[in-house]
XYZ file of C-alpha atoms in Angstrom:
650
model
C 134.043 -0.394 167.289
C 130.873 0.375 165.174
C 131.597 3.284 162.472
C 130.182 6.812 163.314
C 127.335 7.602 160.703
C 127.457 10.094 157.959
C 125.402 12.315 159.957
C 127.927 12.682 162.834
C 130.417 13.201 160.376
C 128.662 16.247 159.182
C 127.522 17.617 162.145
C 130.906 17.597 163.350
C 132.420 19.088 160.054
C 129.694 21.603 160.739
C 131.028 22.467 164.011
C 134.359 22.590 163.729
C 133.952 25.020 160.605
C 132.168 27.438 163.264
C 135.302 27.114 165.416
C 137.627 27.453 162.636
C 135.909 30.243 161.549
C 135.610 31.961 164.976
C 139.066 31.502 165.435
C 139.906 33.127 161.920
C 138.225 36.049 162.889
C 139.740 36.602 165.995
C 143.165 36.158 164.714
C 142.320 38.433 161.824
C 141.007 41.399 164.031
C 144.078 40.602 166.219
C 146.956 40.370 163.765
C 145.341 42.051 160.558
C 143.391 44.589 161.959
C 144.744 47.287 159.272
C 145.330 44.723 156.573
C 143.732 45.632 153.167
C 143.634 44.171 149.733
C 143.228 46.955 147.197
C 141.819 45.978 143.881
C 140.927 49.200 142.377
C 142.750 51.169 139.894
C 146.163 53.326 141.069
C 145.216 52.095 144.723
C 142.264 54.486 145.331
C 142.056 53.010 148.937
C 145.879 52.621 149.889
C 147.608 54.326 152.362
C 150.250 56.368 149.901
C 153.887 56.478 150.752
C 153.292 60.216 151.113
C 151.606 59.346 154.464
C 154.354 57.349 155.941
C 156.544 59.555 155.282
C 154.811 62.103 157.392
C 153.845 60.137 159.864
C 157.631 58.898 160.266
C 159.163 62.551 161.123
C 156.455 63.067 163.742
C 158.622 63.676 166.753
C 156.344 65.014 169.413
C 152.881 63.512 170.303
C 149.746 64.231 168.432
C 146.307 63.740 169.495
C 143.287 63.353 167.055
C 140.172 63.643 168.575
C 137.400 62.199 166.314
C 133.878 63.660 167.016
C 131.159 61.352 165.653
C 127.757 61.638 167.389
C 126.456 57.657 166.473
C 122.796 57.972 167.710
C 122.128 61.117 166.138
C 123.610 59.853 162.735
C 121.806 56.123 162.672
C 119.446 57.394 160.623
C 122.568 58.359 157.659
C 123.453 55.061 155.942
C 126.170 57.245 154.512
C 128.295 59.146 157.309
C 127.937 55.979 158.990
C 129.625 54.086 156.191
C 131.893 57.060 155.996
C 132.707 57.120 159.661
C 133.638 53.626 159.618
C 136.412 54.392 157.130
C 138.022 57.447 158.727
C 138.026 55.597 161.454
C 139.780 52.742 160.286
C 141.963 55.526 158.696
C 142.795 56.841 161.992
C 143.557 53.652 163.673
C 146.096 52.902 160.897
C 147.806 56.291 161.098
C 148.201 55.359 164.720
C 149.990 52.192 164.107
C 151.718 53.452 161.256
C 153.654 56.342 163.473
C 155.091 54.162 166.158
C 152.862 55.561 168.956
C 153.736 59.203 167.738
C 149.797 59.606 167.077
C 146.802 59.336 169.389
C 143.963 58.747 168.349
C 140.440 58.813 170.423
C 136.841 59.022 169.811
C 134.785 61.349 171.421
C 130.569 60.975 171.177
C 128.931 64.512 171.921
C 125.793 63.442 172.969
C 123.299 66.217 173.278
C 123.451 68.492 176.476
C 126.333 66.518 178.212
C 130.330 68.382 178.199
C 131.469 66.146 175.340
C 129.023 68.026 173.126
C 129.913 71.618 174.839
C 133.440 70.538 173.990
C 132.869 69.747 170.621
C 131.313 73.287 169.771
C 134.185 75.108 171.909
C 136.806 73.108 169.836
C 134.773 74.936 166.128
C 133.265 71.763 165.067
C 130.337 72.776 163.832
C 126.781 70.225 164.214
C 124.426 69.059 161.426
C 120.498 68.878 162.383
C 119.259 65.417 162.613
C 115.705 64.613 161.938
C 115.276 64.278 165.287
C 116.404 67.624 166.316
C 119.596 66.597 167.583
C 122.586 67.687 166.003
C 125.346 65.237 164.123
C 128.728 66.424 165.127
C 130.992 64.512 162.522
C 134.482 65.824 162.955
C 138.307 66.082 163.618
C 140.422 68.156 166.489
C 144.090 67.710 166.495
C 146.492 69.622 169.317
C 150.212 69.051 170.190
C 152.526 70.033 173.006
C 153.046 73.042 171.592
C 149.571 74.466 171.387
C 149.140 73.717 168.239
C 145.506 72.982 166.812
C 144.107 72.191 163.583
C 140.380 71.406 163.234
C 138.258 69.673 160.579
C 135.047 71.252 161.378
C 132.827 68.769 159.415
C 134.151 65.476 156.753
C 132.147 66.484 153.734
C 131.377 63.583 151.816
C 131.660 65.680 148.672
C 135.798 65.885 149.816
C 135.825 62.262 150.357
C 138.613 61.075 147.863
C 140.489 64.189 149.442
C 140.370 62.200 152.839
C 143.541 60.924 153.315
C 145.671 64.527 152.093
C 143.309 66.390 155.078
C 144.064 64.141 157.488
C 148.193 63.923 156.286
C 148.467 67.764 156.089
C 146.356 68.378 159.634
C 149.054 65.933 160.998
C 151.660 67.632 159.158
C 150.759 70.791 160.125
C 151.128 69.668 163.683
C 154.204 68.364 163.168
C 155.554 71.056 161.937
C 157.557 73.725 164.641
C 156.721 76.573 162.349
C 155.138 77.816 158.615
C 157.868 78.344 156.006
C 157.772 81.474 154.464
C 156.322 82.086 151.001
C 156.206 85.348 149.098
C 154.046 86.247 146.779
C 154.472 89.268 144.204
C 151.013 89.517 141.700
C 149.126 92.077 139.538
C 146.233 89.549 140.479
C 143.293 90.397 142.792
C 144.610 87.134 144.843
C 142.900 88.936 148.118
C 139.951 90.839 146.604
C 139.123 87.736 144.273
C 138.118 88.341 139.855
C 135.092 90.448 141.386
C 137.560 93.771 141.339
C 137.110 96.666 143.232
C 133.409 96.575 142.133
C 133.012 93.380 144.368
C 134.909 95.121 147.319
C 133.056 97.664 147.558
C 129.762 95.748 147.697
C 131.344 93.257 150.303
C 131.045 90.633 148.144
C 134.785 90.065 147.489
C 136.534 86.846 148.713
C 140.273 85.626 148.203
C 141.124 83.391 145.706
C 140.928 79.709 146.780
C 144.154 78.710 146.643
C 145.730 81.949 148.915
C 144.023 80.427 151.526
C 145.052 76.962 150.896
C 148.766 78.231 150.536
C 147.962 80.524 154.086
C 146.743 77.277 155.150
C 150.538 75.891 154.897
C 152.797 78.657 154.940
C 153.851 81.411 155.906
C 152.426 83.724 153.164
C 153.714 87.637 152.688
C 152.588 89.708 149.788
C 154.949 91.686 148.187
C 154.832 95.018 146.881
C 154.688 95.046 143.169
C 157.208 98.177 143.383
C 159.644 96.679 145.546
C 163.288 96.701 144.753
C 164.248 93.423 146.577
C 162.928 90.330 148.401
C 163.676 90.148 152.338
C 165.855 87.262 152.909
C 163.935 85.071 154.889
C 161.491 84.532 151.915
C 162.786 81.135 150.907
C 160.455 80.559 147.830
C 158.642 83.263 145.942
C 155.344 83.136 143.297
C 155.524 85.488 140.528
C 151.929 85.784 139.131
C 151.026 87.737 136.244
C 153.811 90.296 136.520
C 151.919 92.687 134.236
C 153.023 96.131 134.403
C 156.367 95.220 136.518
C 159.361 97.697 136.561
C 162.699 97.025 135.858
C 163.589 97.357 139.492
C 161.146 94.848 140.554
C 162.193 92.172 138.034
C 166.021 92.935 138.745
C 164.894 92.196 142.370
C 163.844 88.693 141.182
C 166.552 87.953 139.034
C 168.598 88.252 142.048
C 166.533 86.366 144.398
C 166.942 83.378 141.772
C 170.930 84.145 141.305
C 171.401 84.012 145.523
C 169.672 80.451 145.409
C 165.927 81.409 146.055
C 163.624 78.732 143.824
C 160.767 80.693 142.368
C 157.387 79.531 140.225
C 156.516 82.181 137.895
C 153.035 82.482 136.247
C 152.914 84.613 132.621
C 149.843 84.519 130.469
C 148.987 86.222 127.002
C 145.744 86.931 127.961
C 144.456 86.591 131.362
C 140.986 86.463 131.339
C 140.699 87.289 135.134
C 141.891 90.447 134.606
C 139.070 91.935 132.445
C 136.512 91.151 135.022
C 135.327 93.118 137.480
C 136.359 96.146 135.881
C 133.649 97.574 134.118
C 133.072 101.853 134.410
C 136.691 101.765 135.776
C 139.093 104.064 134.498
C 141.547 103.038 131.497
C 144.530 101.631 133.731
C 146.203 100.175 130.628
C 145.981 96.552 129.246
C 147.276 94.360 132.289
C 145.949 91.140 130.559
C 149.720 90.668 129.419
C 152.325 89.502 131.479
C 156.311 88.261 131.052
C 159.413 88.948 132.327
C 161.137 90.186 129.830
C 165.053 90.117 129.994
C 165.008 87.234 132.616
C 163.795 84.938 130.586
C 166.424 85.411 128.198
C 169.206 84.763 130.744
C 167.240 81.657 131.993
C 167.294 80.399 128.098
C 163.124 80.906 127.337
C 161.573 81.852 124.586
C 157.862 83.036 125.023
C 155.405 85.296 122.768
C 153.220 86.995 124.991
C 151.155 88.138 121.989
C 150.395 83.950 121.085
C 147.824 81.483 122.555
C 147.758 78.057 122.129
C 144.626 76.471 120.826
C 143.905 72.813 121.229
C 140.917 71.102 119.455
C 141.748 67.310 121.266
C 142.036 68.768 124.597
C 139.421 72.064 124.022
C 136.810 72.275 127.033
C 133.189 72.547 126.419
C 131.548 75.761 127.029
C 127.937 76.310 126.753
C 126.656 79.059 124.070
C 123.262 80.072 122.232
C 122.222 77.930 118.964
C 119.925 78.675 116.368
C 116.440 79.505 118.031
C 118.193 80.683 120.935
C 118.112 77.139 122.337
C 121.566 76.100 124.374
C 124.335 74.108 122.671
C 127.413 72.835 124.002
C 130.397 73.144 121.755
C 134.296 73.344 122.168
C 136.161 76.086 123.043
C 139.328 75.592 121.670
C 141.025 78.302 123.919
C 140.503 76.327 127.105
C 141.690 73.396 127.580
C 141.568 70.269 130.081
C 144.439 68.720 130.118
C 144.993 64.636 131.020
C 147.763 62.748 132.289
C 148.766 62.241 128.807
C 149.707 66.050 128.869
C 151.874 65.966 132.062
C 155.262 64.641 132.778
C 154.592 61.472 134.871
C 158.328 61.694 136.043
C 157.930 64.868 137.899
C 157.055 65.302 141.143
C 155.251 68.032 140.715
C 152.745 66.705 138.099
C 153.573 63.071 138.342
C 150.096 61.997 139.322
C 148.076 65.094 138.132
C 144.650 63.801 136.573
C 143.278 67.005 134.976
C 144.376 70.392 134.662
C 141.843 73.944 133.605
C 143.823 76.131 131.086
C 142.529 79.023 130.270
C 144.071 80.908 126.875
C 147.259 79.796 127.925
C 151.061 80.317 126.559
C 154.027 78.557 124.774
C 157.192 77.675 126.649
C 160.382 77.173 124.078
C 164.110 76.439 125.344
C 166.069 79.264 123.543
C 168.827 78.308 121.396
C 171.906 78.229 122.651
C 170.792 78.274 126.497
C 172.782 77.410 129.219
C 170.053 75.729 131.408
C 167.988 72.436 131.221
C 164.563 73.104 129.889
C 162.379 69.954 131.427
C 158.641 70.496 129.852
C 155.685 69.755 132.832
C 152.832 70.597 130.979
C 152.287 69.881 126.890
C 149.599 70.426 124.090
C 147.981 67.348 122.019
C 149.600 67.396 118.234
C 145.910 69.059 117.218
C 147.090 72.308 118.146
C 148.125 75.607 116.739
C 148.954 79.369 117.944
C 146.661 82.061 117.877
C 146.672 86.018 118.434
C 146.183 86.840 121.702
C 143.855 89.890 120.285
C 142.265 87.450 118.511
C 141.173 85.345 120.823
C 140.048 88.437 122.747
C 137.728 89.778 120.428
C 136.289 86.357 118.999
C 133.530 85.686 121.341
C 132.154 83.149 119.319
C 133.671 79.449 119.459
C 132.583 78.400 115.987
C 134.312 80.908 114.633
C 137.255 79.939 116.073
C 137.149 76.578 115.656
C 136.376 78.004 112.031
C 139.543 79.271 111.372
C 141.773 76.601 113.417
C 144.607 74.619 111.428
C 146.602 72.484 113.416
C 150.060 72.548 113.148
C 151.062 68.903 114.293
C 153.326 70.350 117.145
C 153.157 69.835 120.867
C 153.309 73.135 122.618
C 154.509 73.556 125.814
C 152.633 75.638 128.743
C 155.053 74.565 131.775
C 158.175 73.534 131.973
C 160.988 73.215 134.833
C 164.025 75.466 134.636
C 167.540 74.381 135.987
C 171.078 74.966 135.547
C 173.843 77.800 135.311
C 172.542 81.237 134.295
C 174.273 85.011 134.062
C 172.231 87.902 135.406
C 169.431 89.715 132.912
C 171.328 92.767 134.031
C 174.968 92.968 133.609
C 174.730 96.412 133.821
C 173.961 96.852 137.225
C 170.764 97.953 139.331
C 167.760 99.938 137.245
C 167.047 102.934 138.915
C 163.358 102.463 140.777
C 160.602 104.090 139.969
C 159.948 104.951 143.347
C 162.295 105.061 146.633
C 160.694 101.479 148.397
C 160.440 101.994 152.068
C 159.799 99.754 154.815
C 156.803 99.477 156.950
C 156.197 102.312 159.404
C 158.309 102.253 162.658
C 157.523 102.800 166.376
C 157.275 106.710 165.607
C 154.949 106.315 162.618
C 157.627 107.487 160.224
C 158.700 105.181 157.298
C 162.101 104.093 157.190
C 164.717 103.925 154.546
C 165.343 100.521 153.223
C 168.788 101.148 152.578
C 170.771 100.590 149.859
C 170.719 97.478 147.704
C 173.238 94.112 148.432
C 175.665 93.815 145.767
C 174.737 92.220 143.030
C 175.382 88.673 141.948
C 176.048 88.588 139.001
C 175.725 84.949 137.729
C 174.663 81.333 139.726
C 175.587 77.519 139.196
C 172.011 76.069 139.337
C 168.856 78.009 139.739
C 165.714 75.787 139.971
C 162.496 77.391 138.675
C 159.262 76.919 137.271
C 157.598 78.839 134.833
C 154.126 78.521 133.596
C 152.399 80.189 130.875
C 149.075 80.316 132.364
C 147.862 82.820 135.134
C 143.952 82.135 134.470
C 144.441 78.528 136.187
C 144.397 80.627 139.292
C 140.907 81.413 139.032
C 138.872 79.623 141.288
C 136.170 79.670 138.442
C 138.081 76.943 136.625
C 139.176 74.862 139.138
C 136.626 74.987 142.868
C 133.219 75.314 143.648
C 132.667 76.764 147.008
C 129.719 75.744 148.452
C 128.207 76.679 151.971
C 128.294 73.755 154.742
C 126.815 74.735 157.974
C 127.497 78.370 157.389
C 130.927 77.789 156.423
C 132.874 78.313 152.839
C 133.787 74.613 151.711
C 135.669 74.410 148.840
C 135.024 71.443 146.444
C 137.915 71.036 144.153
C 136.929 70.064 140.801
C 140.087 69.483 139.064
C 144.012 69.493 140.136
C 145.001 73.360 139.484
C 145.149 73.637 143.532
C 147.239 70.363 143.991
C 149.127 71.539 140.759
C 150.328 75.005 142.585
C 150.589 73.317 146.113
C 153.003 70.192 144.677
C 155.104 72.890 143.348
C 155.913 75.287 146.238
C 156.453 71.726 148.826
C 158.788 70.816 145.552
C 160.442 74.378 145.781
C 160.111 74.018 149.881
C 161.631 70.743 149.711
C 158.966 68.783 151.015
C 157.552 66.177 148.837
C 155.233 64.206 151.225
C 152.017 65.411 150.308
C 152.815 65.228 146.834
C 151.305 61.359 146.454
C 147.938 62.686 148.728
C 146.793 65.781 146.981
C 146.966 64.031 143.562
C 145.036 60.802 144.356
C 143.270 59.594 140.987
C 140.038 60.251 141.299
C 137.398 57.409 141.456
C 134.856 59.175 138.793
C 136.344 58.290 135.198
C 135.500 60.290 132.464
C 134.321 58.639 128.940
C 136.939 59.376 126.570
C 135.194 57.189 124.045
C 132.415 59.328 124.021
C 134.086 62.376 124.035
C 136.124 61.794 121.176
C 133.170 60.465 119.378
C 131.383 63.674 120.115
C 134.380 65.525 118.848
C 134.754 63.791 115.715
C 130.965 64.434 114.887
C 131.129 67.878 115.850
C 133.930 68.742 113.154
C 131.988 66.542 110.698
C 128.776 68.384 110.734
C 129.834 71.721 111.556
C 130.445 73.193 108.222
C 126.788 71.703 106.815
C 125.537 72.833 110.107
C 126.959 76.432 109.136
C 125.721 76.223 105.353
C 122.518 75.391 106.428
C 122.165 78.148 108.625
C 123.598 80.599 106.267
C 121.051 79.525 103.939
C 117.962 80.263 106.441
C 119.072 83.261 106.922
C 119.006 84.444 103.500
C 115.540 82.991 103.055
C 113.881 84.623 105.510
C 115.736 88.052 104.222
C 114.157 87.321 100.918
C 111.116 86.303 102.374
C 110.552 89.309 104.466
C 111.589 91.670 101.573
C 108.733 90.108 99.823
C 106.262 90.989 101.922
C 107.307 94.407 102.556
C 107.242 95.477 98.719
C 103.585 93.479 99.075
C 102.762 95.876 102.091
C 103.974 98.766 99.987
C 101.638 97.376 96.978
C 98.826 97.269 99.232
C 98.661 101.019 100.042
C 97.156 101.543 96.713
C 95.938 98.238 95.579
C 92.266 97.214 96.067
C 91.513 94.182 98.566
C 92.691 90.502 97.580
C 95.104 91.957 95.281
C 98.066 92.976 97.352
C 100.415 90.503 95.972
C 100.818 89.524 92.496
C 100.286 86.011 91.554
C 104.236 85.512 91.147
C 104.845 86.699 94.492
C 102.544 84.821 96.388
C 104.374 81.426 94.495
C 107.916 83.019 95.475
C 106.828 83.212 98.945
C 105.006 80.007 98.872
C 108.257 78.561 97.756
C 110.326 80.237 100.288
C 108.614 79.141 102.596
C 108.375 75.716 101.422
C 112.467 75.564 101.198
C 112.747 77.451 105.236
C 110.566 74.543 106.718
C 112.776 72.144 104.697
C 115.804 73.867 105.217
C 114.995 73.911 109.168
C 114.089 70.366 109.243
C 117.781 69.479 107.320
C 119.234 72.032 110.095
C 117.719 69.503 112.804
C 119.024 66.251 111.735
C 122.264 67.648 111.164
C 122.066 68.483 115.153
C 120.575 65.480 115.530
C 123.405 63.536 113.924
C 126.102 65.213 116.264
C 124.519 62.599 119.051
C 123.947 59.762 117.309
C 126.934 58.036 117.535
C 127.493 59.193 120.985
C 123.476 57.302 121.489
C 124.664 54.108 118.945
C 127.431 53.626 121.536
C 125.298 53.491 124.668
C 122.634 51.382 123.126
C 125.911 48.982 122.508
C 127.102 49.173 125.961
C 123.910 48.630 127.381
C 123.586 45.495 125.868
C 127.391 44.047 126.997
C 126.190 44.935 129.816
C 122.201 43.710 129.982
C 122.832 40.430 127.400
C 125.634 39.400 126.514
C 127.504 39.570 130.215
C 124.380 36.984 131.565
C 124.796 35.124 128.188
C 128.374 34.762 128.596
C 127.849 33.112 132.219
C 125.156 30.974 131.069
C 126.700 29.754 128.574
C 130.098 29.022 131.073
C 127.813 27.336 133.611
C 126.398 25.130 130.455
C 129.477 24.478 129.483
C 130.228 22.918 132.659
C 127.498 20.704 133.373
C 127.962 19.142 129.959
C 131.773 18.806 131.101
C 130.497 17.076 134.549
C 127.467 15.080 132.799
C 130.472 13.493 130.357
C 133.178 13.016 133.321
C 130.159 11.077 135.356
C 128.796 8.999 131.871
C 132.380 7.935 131.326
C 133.037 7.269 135.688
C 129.665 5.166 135.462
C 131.055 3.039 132.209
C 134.272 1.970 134.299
């Protein structure tokens, strides 16, 4: 038989590649369909055991109804890219709940009863170009009339995907909230506007109530109360400023009968003095702790001390010389990193940044009974301040100014277990005032009755205790932002996921944990940072002589040339300064221009290294990366050129 030529050979190489590749592809969409190789850093794009775990105690059906209107949104390279993942998303929490989970797509196309639908179910429509409007959404019921809606996926909540779409599904899954109390001096419902902002309508609740009323079950508790009703399985103390003894023997007790309970004290919280301008004097409520309990739970905490952290300060904004804006640290506030968190927590195990704001110091007493775990530490560069201090000093520099570090690591949070004795062995305080309940059927209040016995010691209480009441504040941890005439709030580090990880801990749910803390895929340039840091310290007392030293020449200068304005009352024309004065102001003037210039490149300096190191980076990245390959690739065809020299000499 005569050989087939070369050219069949390829043409039928070529052809059975397309069928090889054909059949790849349906075997992949067949068999792999939610397979994924995740290359990125922490697994930014896998599904997190947090997920599975919720979608494994699903026990009655759940439908998701995905709203995506595709010819209305062709235009929007990016919610169509987007779409494309939450539905891929979808398909695999459908396969990953063993049929629990239905998921559909619905496209509301405009005037039909998909898109009446849509708006009836509060998903709310972007304009299109076109007129039309986008409806880009989630709707997800259950047998038992349960429904949860994500009105619209905001791309700006995108690595926040996969914890909304867990929690809607665990919401759903869930028979009923658990019940959280919550006993503050914070304006948690009003918001840090005070009753200034009420009035005016302009008030809104802190972000994270509504997250927690999101979740649970939430009841807010009379600051005068006298006990906590029973079915309040996990309470939040925040800020207990001002508390009476009969309130905080009502939480000792709560603890003692097995309640779990995160407590928030603060030496200074800054939300509290806002807002509350032409008020009358109520008393400084900027000071919280608890007193006697945290001697029986074996913690030692100053409530007149702030930590102060130069590695970890936060960078505030203030007026330089001229008036002209300068960002500097504020030592008082700081941002902490997972280097400051215990990674063997659940509660802060995968926390990426946390907003402190003039924050406490957490110390295990001597001689306690209980375990004192720390959550949240200091860098070694920090030291303890005056509260009062810290209140008065409105300038950064000065603080920074009179900072020493003290090499020690100071802790803000820390987790509380083990046996403890009540903080009152002597019985029940006697209440300020008689609590009553709510009003009954008549309209009369009722008598609460008297109070349980009391308890006087417990095996293992289980608390956490935080020294910080300011990370509350939704001005150091969300921006809300208004999307389609709705409050969205944009999350801009983890104080929420920080507060929600540790009531599911104290609920005894964990599932969520692993979503809400997702690293984030923006990384921040430590390099530069510290760089900036290290600069900032090395210039800042020259920076400070310089300026002192302006200021005193333009006092001398203007003193000058008011004694020559005096002069000139009584001296004749062209003769109102005296030849010596004129050179004195000549030369002051001479040594303020060069005094100002020195003052420049001092600022100047505090961004050159930060600049040296970009120009560097830029060329790794412009030069020497292309050099590198081009010099591999040479590399190789000299390899190849010797292998065929020495094949064609055989």
């Amino acid at each position: 038989m005569k050989p087939l030529s070369k050219r069949i050979y390829a043409l039928s190489a070529i052809a059975l590649a397309v069928v090889l590749f054909i059949a790849l592809n349906i075997v992949a969409n067949t068999w792999l369909g939610t397979a994924r190789l995740d290359l990125t850093r922490n697994g930014l794009y896998t599904v997190s055991p947090g997920t599975k775990e919720t979608l494994a105690k699903v026990q009655e059906p759940i439908n998701l109804r995905f709203y995506y209107s595709r010819d209305a949104a062709t235009g929007y390279a990016a919610i169509v890219a987007y779409a494309g993942r939450i539905r891929d998303l979808l398909q695999e929490y459908a396969a990953l709940s063993g049929g629990k989970v239905v998921v559909s797509e619905v496209d509301p196309q405009p005037f039909t009863p998909a898109e009446d639908e849509a708006v009836a179910q509060g998903l709310s429509g972007a304009p299109a170009q076109n007129g039309d409007a986008v409806y880009f959404g989630l709707v997800g019921t259950n047998t038992l009339n349960g429904h949860e809606v994500i009105p619209f996926f905001d791309q700006a909540r995108e690595q926040y995907l996969e914890y909304d779409l867990s929690s809607l599904v665990y919401k759903l899954s869930q028979p009923s909230k658990p019940k959280l109390g919550i006993l503050t001096a914070l304006p948690l419902e009003s918001g840090s506007g005070g009753i200034a902002a009420a009035l005016s309508g302009a008030s809104h609740p802190f972000a994270i109530l509504q997250q927690l009323r999101g979740t649970y079950d939430v009841q807010m508790l009379d600051t005068m109360t006298d006990r906590i009703p029973a079915d309040i399985s996990t309470l939040i103390v925040a800020h207990p400023a001002g508390f009476s003894d009969a309130t905080l023997y009502a939480v000792d007790q709560f603890v003692l009968k097995g309640g779990h309970a995160i407590v928030f004290v603060d030496p200074l919280a800054e939300v509290m003095n806002q807002g509350n301008q032409g008020l009358p004097d109520q008393g400084d409520r900027s000071s919280s702790t608890l007193g006697p309990i945290f001697k029986s739970w074996g913690v030692n905490y100053d409530a007149t001390k702030v930590v102060t952290d130069a590695d970890l300060a936060q960078q505030v904004q203030v007026a330089g010389p001229g008036g002209q804006p300068r960002v500097i640290d504020y030592i008082a506030w700081m941002r902490m990193t997972p280097a400051n968190v215990n990674a063997s927590d659940p509660v802060t195990g995968n926390l990426q940044q946390l907003n402190i704001a003039s924050a406490g110091a957490l110390k295990p007493a001597q001689g306690a009974t209980t375990k004192f775990t720390p959550l949240l530490t200091s860098s070694t560069t920090a030291a303890l301040a005056d509260a009062m201090q810290i209140r008065l000093v409105q300038n950064p520099d000065e603080l920074l100014r009179r900072f020493a570090p003290t090499g020690e690591r100071f802790n803000i949070a820390a987790r509380i277990t083990g046996p403890v004795k009540t903080a009152f062995p002597n019985g029940a305080p006697k209440p300020e005032a008689k609590p009553t309940e709510p009003p009954g059927a008549d309209g009369e209040k009722k008598d609460a009755g008297p109070l349980p016995a009391q308890i006087q010691d417990a095996k293992d209480i289980n608390v956490i205790v935080i020294a910080d009441s300011d990370l509350l504040d939704d001005r150091f941890w969300v921006q809300v932002q208004n999307l389609l005439g709705q409050q969205v709030a944009i999350p801009t580090s983890d104080n929420g996921a920080f507060v929600m990880n540790a009531v599911e801990n104290m609920m005894g749910s964990n599932d969520l944990i692993s979503l809400r803390t997702r690293e984030r895929s923006d990384r921040p340039f430590i390099v530069v940072q510290q760089l900036r840091r290290d600069a900032e310290r090395r210039f800042l007392a020259q920076e400070q002589t310089l300026q002192q030293k302006v200021t005193q020449t333009e006092a001398s200068l203007r003193a000058l040339q008011g004694q020559g304005g005096e002069q000139g009352q009584n001296a004749p024309p062209g003769q109102v300064l005296s030849k010596e004065q004129q050179t004195q102001i000549e030369k002051f003037r001479r040594d303020l221009v060069e005094t100002r210039a020195s003052l420049r490149q001092v600022q100047a300096n505090l961004r050159r290294d930060v600049e040296n190191l970009g120009t560097t980076l830029a060329f790794l990245n412009i030069a020497v990366v292309p050099i590198f390959v081009a010099a591999a690739a040479l590399g190789l065809a000299l390899l190849r050129g010797r292998r065929r020299a020495r094949a064609r000499g055989l």
